[in-house]
mmCIF file of C-alpha atoms in Angstrom:
data_model
loop_
_atom_site.group_PDB
_atom_site.id
_atom_site.type_symbol
_atom_site.label_atom_id
_atom_site.label_comp_id
_atom_site.label_asym_id
_atom_site.label_seq_id
_atom_site.Cartn_x
_atom_site.Cartn_y
_atom_site.Cartn_z
ATOM 1 C CA UNK Z 1 92.723 39.125 39.203
ATOM 2 C CA UNK Z 2 90.633 42.226 38.524
ATOM 3 C CA UNK Z 3 90.334 41.390 34.827
ATOM 4 C CA UNK Z 4 89.492 37.754 35.546
ATOM 5 C CA UNK Z 5 86.874 38.800 38.091
ATOM 6 C CA UNK Z 6 85.237 41.171 35.639
ATOM 7 C CA UNK Z 7 85.216 38.659 32.794
ATOM 8 C CA UNK Z 8 84.502 35.378 34.526
ATOM 9 C CA UNK Z 9 82.349 36.612 37.394
ATOM 10 C CA UNK Z 10 82.034 35.605 41.009
ATOM 11 C CA UNK Z 11 80.283 32.304 40.399
ATOM 12 C CA UNK Z 12 83.399 30.920 38.754
ATOM 13 C CA UNK Z 13 86.127 32.922 40.428
ATOM 14 C CA UNK Z 14 85.155 33.010 44.090
ATOM 15 C CA UNK Z 15 85.320 29.290 44.963
ATOM 16 C CA UNK Z 16 88.978 28.760 43.992
ATOM 17 C CA UNK Z 17 89.930 32.184 45.370
ATOM 18 C CA UNK Z 18 88.317 31.657 48.747
ATOM 19 C CA UNK Z 19 89.845 28.219 48.832
ATOM 20 C CA UNK Z 20 93.195 29.976 49.085
ATOM 21 C CA UNK Z 21 92.519 33.195 50.954
ATOM 22 C CA UNK Z 22 91.866 31.980 54.504
ATOM 23 C CA UNK Z 23 95.013 29.831 54.380
ATOM 24 C CA UNK Z 24 97.037 32.732 53.046
ATOM 25 C CA UNK Z 25 95.731 34.998 55.808
ATOM 26 C CA UNK Z 26 96.926 32.460 58.391
ATOM 27 C CA UNK Z 27 100.367 32.159 56.834
ATOM 28 C CA UNK Z 28 103.385 33.277 58.824
ATOM 29 C CA UNK Z 29 104.765 34.824 55.626
ATOM 30 C CA UNK Z 30 103.684 38.472 55.420
ATOM 31 C CA UNK Z 31 103.795 38.309 51.631
ATOM 32 C CA UNK Z 32 101.028 35.684 51.643
ATOM 33 C CA UNK Z 33 98.800 37.792 53.884
ATOM 34 C CA UNK Z 34 99.568 40.875 51.770
ATOM 35 C CA UNK Z 35 98.708 39.053 48.527
ATOM 36 C CA UNK Z 36 95.420 37.745 49.949
ATOM 37 C CA UNK Z 37 94.323 41.259 50.907
ATOM 38 C CA UNK Z 38 95.372 42.704 47.554
ATOM 39 C CA UNK Z 39 93.389 39.932 45.853
ATOM 40 C CA UNK Z 40 90.286 40.934 47.809
ATOM 41 C CA UNK Z 41 90.826 44.532 46.669
ATOM 42 C CA UNK Z 42 91.154 43.344 43.088
ATOM 43 C CA UNK Z 43 88.094 41.117 42.869
ATOM 44 C CA UNK Z 44 85.484 42.997 44.873
ATOM 45 C CA UNK Z 45 84.259 44.955 41.882
ATOM 46 C CA UNK Z 46 83.986 42.036 39.446
ATOM 47 C CA UNK Z 47 82.562 39.634 42.036
ATOM 48 C CA UNK Z 48 80.407 42.238 43.688
ATOM 49 C CA UNK Z 49 77.049 40.485 43.564
ATOM 50 C CA UNK Z 50 78.191 37.250 45.160
ATOM 51 C CA UNK Z 51 80.542 38.876 47.625
ATOM 52 C CA UNK Z 52 77.775 41.154 48.899
ATOM 53 C CA UNK Z 53 76.171 38.137 50.492
ATOM 54 C CA UNK Z 54 79.456 37.063 52.087
ATOM 55 C CA UNK Z 55 80.646 40.385 53.459
ATOM 56 C CA UNK Z 56 80.651 39.054 57.023
ATOM 57 C CA UNK Z 57 83.137 36.364 56.084
ATOM 58 C CA UNK Z 58 85.292 38.704 54.001
ATOM 59 C CA UNK Z 59 85.468 41.267 56.795
ATOM 60 C CA UNK Z 60 86.433 38.505 59.210
ATOM 61 C CA UNK Z 61 89.511 38.038 57.054
ATOM 62 C CA UNK Z 62 90.257 41.717 56.467
ATOM 63 C CA UNK Z 63 89.611 43.480 59.784
ATOM 64 C CA UNK Z 64 92.248 41.559 61.811
ATOM 65 C CA UNK Z 65 94.816 42.636 59.192
ATOM 66 C CA UNK Z 66 94.519 46.201 60.521
ATOM 67 C CA UNK Z 67 96.414 45.001 63.593
ATOM 68 C CA UNK Z 68 98.921 42.847 61.743
ATOM 69 C CA UNK Z 69 102.535 43.109 62.922
ATOM 70 C CA UNK Z 70 103.767 43.863 59.399
ATOM 71 C CA UNK Z 71 103.127 47.425 58.106
ATOM 72 C CA UNK Z 72 102.573 46.376 54.506
ATOM 73 C CA UNK Z 73 99.849 43.954 55.607
ATOM 74 C CA UNK Z 74 98.172 46.748 57.564
ATOM 75 C CA UNK Z 75 98.469 48.918 54.475
ATOM 76 C CA UNK Z 76 96.888 46.184 52.365
ATOM 77 C CA UNK Z 77 94.109 45.795 54.937
ATOM 78 C CA UNK Z 78 93.322 49.508 54.608
ATOM 79 C CA UNK Z 79 93.393 49.123 50.845
ATOM 80 C CA UNK Z 80 90.922 46.244 50.912
ATOM 81 C CA UNK Z 81 88.547 48.105 53.233
ATOM 82 C CA UNK Z 82 88.748 51.244 51.111
ATOM 83 C CA UNK Z 83 88.078 49.330 47.933
ATOM 84 C CA UNK Z 84 85.198 47.407 49.521
ATOM 85 C CA UNK Z 85 83.712 50.660 50.809
ATOM 86 C CA UNK Z 86 83.437 51.823 47.219
ATOM 87 C CA UNK Z 87 82.446 48.530 45.606
ATOM 88 C CA UNK Z 88 79.858 47.698 48.277
ATOM 89 C CA UNK Z 89 78.807 51.288 48.873
ATOM 90 C CA UNK Z 90 75.739 51.580 51.016
ATOM 91 C CA UNK Z 91 75.936 48.127 52.554
ATOM 92 C CA UNK Z 92 79.386 48.667 54.026
ATOM 93 C CA UNK Z 93 78.436 52.008 55.515
ATOM 94 C CA UNK Z 94 74.929 51.177 56.743
ATOM 95 C CA UNK Z 95 75.439 47.604 57.922
ATOM 96 C CA UNK Z 96 79.114 47.363 58.794
ATOM 97 C CA UNK Z 97 80.125 50.745 60.183
ATOM 98 C CA UNK Z 98 80.506 49.186 63.625
ATOM 99 C CA UNK Z 99 82.934 46.629 62.264
ATOM 100 C CA UNK Z 100 84.892 49.042 60.097
ATOM 101 C CA UNK Z 101 85.208 52.466 61.746
ATOM 102 C CA UNK Z 102 86.310 51.559 65.285
ATOM 103 C CA UNK Z 103 88.994 49.339 63.739
ATOM 104 C CA UNK Z 104 90.300 51.644 61.060
ATOM 105 C CA UNK Z 105 90.360 54.898 63.040
ATOM 106 C CA UNK Z 106 93.147 53.618 65.361
ATOM 107 C CA UNK Z 107 95.268 52.834 62.293
ATOM 108 C CA UNK Z 108 95.561 56.634 61.883
ATOM 109 C CA UNK Z 109 97.945 56.382 64.848
ATOM 110 C CA UNK Z 110 100.291 53.959 63.091
ATOM 111 C CA UNK Z 111 103.996 54.624 63.484
ATOM 112 C CA UNK Z 112 104.486 54.335 59.728
ATOM 113 C CA UNK Z 113 103.371 57.450 57.821
ATOM 114 C CA UNK Z 114 102.493 55.407 54.750
ATOM 115 C CA UNK Z 115 100.106 53.277 56.804
ATOM 116 C CA UNK Z 116 98.593 56.379 58.442
ATOM 117 C CA UNK Z 117 98.041 57.973 55.061
ATOM 118 C CA UNK Z 118 96.462 54.850 53.599
ATOM 119 C CA UNK Z 119 94.073 54.490 56.530
ATOM 120 C CA UNK Z 120 93.055 58.097 55.883
ATOM 121 C CA UNK Z 121 92.659 57.289 52.188
ATOM 122 C CA UNK Z 122 90.414 54.314 52.974
ATOM 123 C CA UNK Z 123 88.316 56.620 55.126
ATOM 124 C CA UNK Z 124 87.721 58.791 52.055
ATOM 125 C CA UNK Z 125 86.228 55.760 50.311
ATOM 126 C CA UNK Z 126 84.116 54.892 53.335
ATOM 127 C CA UNK Z 127 82.941 58.360 54.296
ATOM 128 C CA UNK Z 128 82.098 59.623 50.830
ATOM 129 C CA UNK Z 129 79.344 57.002 50.671
ATOM 130 C CA UNK Z 130 78.207 57.381 54.271
ATOM 131 C CA UNK Z 131 75.117 59.192 55.499
ATOM 132 C CA UNK Z 132 75.573 61.774 58.234
ATOM 133 C CA UNK Z 133 73.576 59.626 60.672
ATOM 134 C CA UNK Z 134 76.076 56.798 60.262
ATOM 135 C CA UNK Z 135 79.089 59.062 60.776
ATOM 136 C CA UNK Z 136 77.805 61.193 63.616
ATOM 137 C CA UNK Z 137 78.662 58.873 66.552
ATOM 138 C CA UNK Z 138 82.229 58.534 65.281
ATOM 139 C CA UNK Z 139 82.874 62.163 64.356
ATOM 140 C CA UNK Z 140 84.636 63.313 67.512
ATOM 141 C CA UNK Z 141 87.085 60.428 67.478
ATOM 142 C CA UNK Z 142 87.605 60.649 63.740
ATOM 143 C CA UNK Z 143 88.254 64.387 63.596
ATOM 144 C CA UNK Z 144 90.549 64.233 66.625
ATOM 145 C CA UNK Z 145 92.691 61.681 64.844
ATOM 146 C CA UNK Z 146 92.677 63.562 61.548
ATOM 147 C CA UNK Z 147 93.706 66.792 63.248
ATOM 148 C CA UNK Z 148 96.709 64.949 64.666
ATOM 149 C CA UNK Z 149 97.600 63.787 61.174
ATOM 150 C CA UNK Z 150 97.552 67.423 60.036
ATOM 151 C CA UNK Z 151 100.543 67.939 62.290
ATOM 152 C CA UNK Z 152 102.531 65.095 60.751
ATOM 153 C CA UNK Z 153 106.045 66.017 59.656
ATOM 154 C CA UNK Z 154 105.298 64.247 56.362
ATOM 155 C CA UNK Z 155 103.639 66.458 53.797
ATOM 156 C CA UNK Z 156 101.895 63.551 52.015
ATOM 157 C CA UNK Z 157 100.253 62.621 55.307
ATOM 158 C CA UNK Z 158 99.013 66.198 55.779
ATOM 159 C CA UNK Z 159 97.717 66.244 52.224
ATOM 160 C CA UNK Z 160 95.808 63.024 52.752
ATOM 161 C CA UNK Z 161 94.420 64.213 56.093
ATOM 162 C CA UNK Z 162 93.031 67.283 54.359
ATOM 163 C CA UNK Z 163 91.363 65.178 51.667
ATOM 164 C CA UNK Z 164 89.780 63.001 54.315
ATOM 165 C CA UNK Z 165 88.611 65.943 56.426
ATOM 166 C CA UNK Z 166 86.999 67.470 53.329
ATOM 167 C CA UNK Z 167 85.189 64.189 52.582
ATOM 168 C CA UNK Z 168 83.995 63.809 56.164
ATOM 169 C CA UNK Z 169 82.758 67.406 56.222
ATOM 170 C CA UNK Z 170 80.915 66.834 52.970
ATOM 171 C CA UNK Z 171 79.174 63.690 54.215
ATOM 172 C CA UNK Z 172 78.600 64.814 57.788
ATOM 173 C CA UNK Z 173 76.873 68.031 56.638
ATOM 174 C CA UNK Z 174 75.360 69.950 59.551
ATOM 175 C CA UNK Z 175 76.786 67.614 62.204
ATOM 176 C CA UNK Z 176 80.267 68.850 61.247
ATOM 177 C CA UNK Z 177 79.489 72.380 62.420
ATOM 178 C CA UNK Z 178 81.059 72.080 65.867
ATOM 179 C CA UNK Z 179 84.498 71.431 64.330
ATOM 180 C CA UNK Z 180 84.408 74.562 62.256
ATOM 181 C CA UNK Z 181 86.063 76.808 64.863
ATOM 182 C CA UNK Z 182 88.906 74.356 65.470
ATOM 183 C CA UNK Z 183 89.488 73.574 61.846
ATOM 184 C CA UNK Z 184 89.317 76.849 59.967
ATOM 185 C CA UNK Z 185 92.254 78.516 61.765
ATOM 186 C CA UNK Z 186 94.357 75.414 61.072
ATOM 187 C CA UNK Z 187 93.464 75.533 57.408
ATOM 188 C CA UNK Z 188 94.253 79.236 57.124
ATOM 189 C CA UNK Z 189 97.567 78.593 58.846
ATOM 190 C CA UNK Z 190 98.462 76.152 56.096
ATOM 191 C CA UNK Z 191 97.488 78.718 53.475
ATOM 192 C CA UNK Z 192 99.407 81.453 55.235
ATOM 193 C CA UNK Z 193 102.573 79.668 56.250
ATOM 194 C CA UNK Z 194 103.475 77.258 53.487
ATOM 195 C CA UNK Z 195 104.449 79.444 50.552
ATOM 196 C CA UNK Z 196 107.088 77.320 48.804
ATOM 197 C CA UNK Z 197 106.296 75.715 45.463
ATOM 198 C CA UNK Z 198 106.504 72.230 46.918
ATOM 199 C CA UNK Z 199 103.605 73.069 49.220
ATOM 200 C CA UNK Z 200 101.287 74.038 46.391
ATOM 201 C CA UNK Z 201 99.323 70.788 46.567
ATOM 202 C CA UNK Z 202 98.986 71.089 50.321
ATOM 203 C CA UNK Z 203 97.717 74.670 50.022
ATOM 204 C CA UNK Z 204 95.347 73.619 47.242
ATOM 205 C CA UNK Z 205 93.911 70.906 49.460
ATOM 206 C CA UNK Z 206 93.626 73.312 52.390
ATOM 207 C CA UNK Z 207 91.821 75.718 50.101
ATOM 208 C CA UNK Z 208 89.537 72.941 48.862
ATOM 209 C CA UNK Z 209 88.777 71.915 52.426
ATOM 210 C CA UNK Z 210 88.158 75.475 53.616
ATOM 211 C CA UNK Z 211 85.980 76.282 50.631
ATOM 212 C CA UNK Z 212 83.950 73.133 51.120
ATOM 213 C CA UNK Z 213 83.403 73.802 54.812
ATOM 214 C CA UNK Z 214 82.724 77.453 54.043
ATOM 215 C CA UNK Z 215 80.190 76.476 51.396
ATOM 216 C CA UNK Z 216 78.313 74.325 53.878
ATOM 217 C CA UNK Z 217 78.374 76.828 56.713
ATOM 218 C CA UNK Z 218 78.640 80.207 54.904
ATOM 219 C CA UNK Z 219 80.030 82.374 57.653
ATOM 220 C CA UNK Z 220 81.092 85.912 56.704
ATOM 221 C CA UNK Z 221 84.692 85.589 57.779
ATOM 222 C CA UNK Z 222 85.334 82.871 55.214
ATOM 223 C CA UNK Z 223 84.138 85.113 52.398
ATOM 224 C CA UNK Z 224 86.244 88.035 53.534
ATOM 225 C CA UNK Z 225 89.296 85.855 53.909
ATOM 226 C CA UNK Z 226 88.862 84.344 50.468
ATOM 227 C CA UNK Z 227 88.537 87.860 49.074
ATOM 228 C CA UNK Z 228 91.887 88.738 50.630
ATOM 229 C CA UNK Z 229 93.708 85.668 49.419
ATOM 230 C CA UNK Z 230 95.369 86.120 46.058
ATOM 231 C CA UNK Z 231 97.682 83.958 43.972
ATOM 232 C CA UNK Z 232 100.449 86.429 44.628
ATOM 233 C CA UNK Z 233 100.551 85.420 48.269
ATOM 234 C CA UNK Z 234 98.753 85.622 51.555
ATOM 235 C CA UNK Z 235 97.966 89.169 52.662
ATOM 236 C CA UNK Z 236 98.320 88.356 56.362
ATOM 237 C CA UNK Z 237 94.786 89.468 57.179
ATOM 238 C CA UNK Z 238 93.450 88.563 60.608
ATOM 239 C CA UNK Z 239 91.165 85.539 60.338
ATOM 240 C CA UNK Z 240 88.426 86.946 62.575
ATOM 241 C CA UNK A 1 89.032 28.054 16.742
ATOM 242 C CA UNK A 2 91.166 27.400 19.766
ATOM 243 C CA UNK A 3 88.774 25.121 21.571
ATOM 244 C CA UNK A 4 90.446 21.746 20.936
ATOM 245 C CA UNK A 5 93.841 23.112 21.789
ATOM 246 C CA UNK A 6 92.762 25.235 24.709
ATOM 247 C CA UNK A 7 93.396 22.838 27.582
ATOM 248 C CA UNK A 8 96.893 22.139 26.282
ATOM 249 C CA UNK A 9 97.492 25.840 25.937
ATOM 250 C CA UNK A 10 96.397 26.443 29.516
ATOM 251 C CA UNK A 11 98.722 23.737 30.801
ATOM 252 C CA UNK A 12 101.599 25.134 28.772
ATOM 253 C CA UNK A 13 101.004 28.722 29.868
ATOM 254 C CA UNK A 14 100.774 27.733 33.524
ATOM 255 C CA UNK A 15 104.091 25.922 33.212
ATOM 256 C CA UNK A 16 105.659 29.065 31.786
ATOM 257 C CA UNK A 17 104.153 31.351 34.441
ATOM 258 C CA UNK A 18 105.418 29.095 37.221
ATOM 259 C CA UNK A 19 108.940 28.754 35.883
ATOM 260 C CA UNK A 20 111.104 31.178 37.828
ATOM 261 C CA UNK A 21 114.049 30.422 35.559
ATOM 262 C CA UNK A 22 112.281 32.113 32.676
ATOM 263 C CA UNK A 23 112.444 35.911 32.524
ATOM 264 C CA UNK A 24 109.716 38.127 33.978
ATOM 265 C CA UNK A 25 108.597 39.306 30.535
ATOM 266 C CA UNK A 26 108.144 35.732 29.307
ATOM 267 C CA UNK A 27 106.147 34.740 32.372
ATOM 268 C CA UNK A 28 104.007 37.873 32.148
ATOM 269 C CA UNK A 29 103.353 37.259 28.473
ATOM 270 C CA UNK A 30 102.043 33.775 29.244
ATOM 271 C CA UNK A 31 99.794 35.265 31.904
ATOM 272 C CA UNK A 32 98.633 37.981 29.507
ATOM 273 C CA UNK A 33 97.780 35.307 26.935
ATOM 274 C CA UNK A 34 95.525 33.545 29.414
ATOM 275 C CA UNK A 35 93.820 36.715 30.625
ATOM 276 C CA UNK A 36 93.232 37.776 27.019
ATOM 277 C CA UNK A 37 91.371 34.512 26.460
ATOM 278 C CA UNK A 38 89.230 35.276 29.501
ATOM 279 C CA UNK A 39 88.428 38.679 28.021
ATOM 280 C CA UNK A 40 87.809 37.553 24.452
ATOM 281 C CA UNK A 41 86.288 34.115 25.017
ATOM 282 C CA UNK A 42 85.001 34.033 28.588
ATOM 283 C CA UNK A 43 82.500 31.252 27.898
ATOM 284 C CA UNK A 44 85.195 28.940 26.624
ATOM 285 C CA UNK A 45 87.375 29.695 29.646
ATOM 286 C CA UNK A 46 84.543 29.077 32.071
ATOM 287 C CA UNK A 47 83.919 25.683 30.446
ATOM 288 C CA UNK A 48 87.513 24.572 30.858
ATOM 289 C CA UNK A 49 87.627 22.870 34.231
ATOM 290 C CA UNK A 50 91.199 23.777 35.012
ATOM 291 C CA UNK A 51 91.334 27.335 33.661
ATOM 292 C CA UNK A 52 89.961 29.364 36.554
ATOM 293 C CA UNK A 53 91.538 27.395 39.367
ATOM 294 C CA UNK A 54 94.935 27.445 37.651
ATOM 295 C CA UNK A 55 94.712 31.156 36.883
ATOM 296 C CA UNK A 56 93.734 32.008 40.441
ATOM 297 C CA UNK A 57 96.578 29.908 41.846
ATOM 298 C CA UNK A 58 99.099 31.520 39.531
ATOM 299 C CA UNK A 59 97.883 35.073 40.105
ATOM 300 C CA UNK A 60 97.912 34.674 43.878
ATOM 301 C CA UNK A 61 101.375 33.133 43.714
ATOM 302 C CA UNK A 62 102.713 36.001 41.607
ATOM 303 C CA UNK A 63 101.082 38.524 43.923
ATOM 304 C CA UNK A 64 103.219 37.260 46.791
ATOM 305 C CA UNK A 65 106.311 38.408 44.919
ATOM 306 C CA UNK A 66 106.596 41.815 46.571
ATOM 307 C CA UNK A 67 109.141 43.594 48.690
ATOM 308 C CA UNK A 68 112.151 41.590 47.577
ATOM 309 C CA UNK A 69 115.161 42.221 49.844
ATOM 310 C CA UNK A 70 113.018 44.416 52.057
ATOM 311 C CA UNK A 71 111.551 41.887 54.428
ATOM 312 C CA UNK A 72 110.936 44.281 57.292
ATOM 313 C CA UNK A 73 109.595 46.951 54.883
ATOM 314 C CA UNK A 74 112.106 49.505 56.154
ATOM 315 C CA UNK A 75 112.776 50.721 52.617
ATOM 316 C CA UNK A 76 109.080 50.704 51.799
ATOM 317 C CA UNK A 77 108.352 52.842 54.862
ATOM 318 C CA UNK A 78 110.922 55.407 53.787
ATOM 319 C CA UNK A 79 109.549 55.713 50.248
ATOM 320 C CA UNK A 80 107.324 58.762 50.357
ATOM 321 C CA UNK A 81 105.957 58.993 46.896
ATOM 322 C CA UNK A 82 102.753 57.047 47.376
ATOM 323 C CA UNK A 83 101.492 58.476 44.101
ATOM 324 C CA UNK A 84 103.938 56.110 42.402
ATOM 325 C CA UNK A 85 101.809 53.255 43.661
ATOM 326 C CA UNK A 86 99.556 52.248 40.793
ATOM 327 C CA UNK A 87 96.785 51.344 43.194
ATOM 328 C CA UNK A 88 96.043 55.019 43.778
ATOM 329 C CA UNK A 89 93.999 57.002 41.324
ATOM 330 C CA UNK A 90 95.670 60.009 39.758
ATOM 331 C CA UNK A 91 95.030 63.007 41.967
ATOM 332 C CA UNK A 92 93.306 65.712 39.968
ATOM 333 C CA UNK A 93 92.405 69.041 41.596
ATOM 334 C CA UNK A 94 88.808 68.024 42.117
ATOM 335 C CA UNK A 95 89.308 64.350 42.883
ATOM 336 C CA UNK A 96 90.399 63.322 46.355
ATOM 337 C CA UNK A 97 93.007 60.620 46.718
ATOM 338 C CA UNK A 98 91.637 57.369 47.985
ATOM 339 C CA UNK A 99 91.867 53.650 47.431
ATOM 340 C CA UNK A 100 91.330 52.139 44.003
ATOM 341 C CA UNK A 101 91.628 48.597 42.695
#
């Protein structure tokens, strides 16, 4: 679908596609709903210009999927929103944040870790193109949810949460400052406690996150802590 | 060169793609043939009245073929390695994992 969209363009591809998609979204078969959402993900780049004018209608199809009874449909809904956030960057964030954020943040509470992680992944797409003014009203709710994800028993969920927190911090800039004191100890805990090889990616992401936040806010304790951290292992220095 | 034959070729390829009795490789090859035409001769494909609507129908139909024997997604939920999913970009040290087409 992606290749067809890029080659044939929206003018030709959208009419037959959107002839099918609403019907598929209404189908009782989860595979139909899943396919419709994956199709939206696939074509939004190639059909960007025409779809930009129809975002209302597309979001009307996608947003309800975030509450679908089937986890793979919810996953696909997150995927579509994430992809659209990149392909329609600017418009999605500035004009549709009220439609997107209050509906995707609750998906971070999903019972399925894979759905939680994918909602967090979609938030990377959304937030990396968002201005701090757009994000600010949602920050408390968003960070609260992401901090909960950091405590997930699933490592891949923690890893994704860290990526998303880093993106949010980057986009939120100065408005992120109030979360610094809650977040930094958690990040240093990850660096300190998880020493096994299999946690290397997690520690790398914690380091990335801490460095990014530290770069924005430049407090002295971050510099001294980074000086103490070596590849040989954590020195156990007091964070304050 | 293909123009006169193209409509017949589209009809034939669609028949192959739809035929569940034929192997996956055969059906995918027929699909690949059609998409290659779209990439190499997009103008010709756009002119053919049936090409786009048939291709969309077939692609959407094939896309519903997921999660065989795992209707409630219990196996899918247990599978942890989301990096195996080709919809994610490869996670490099400086690139954060997020959604890709």
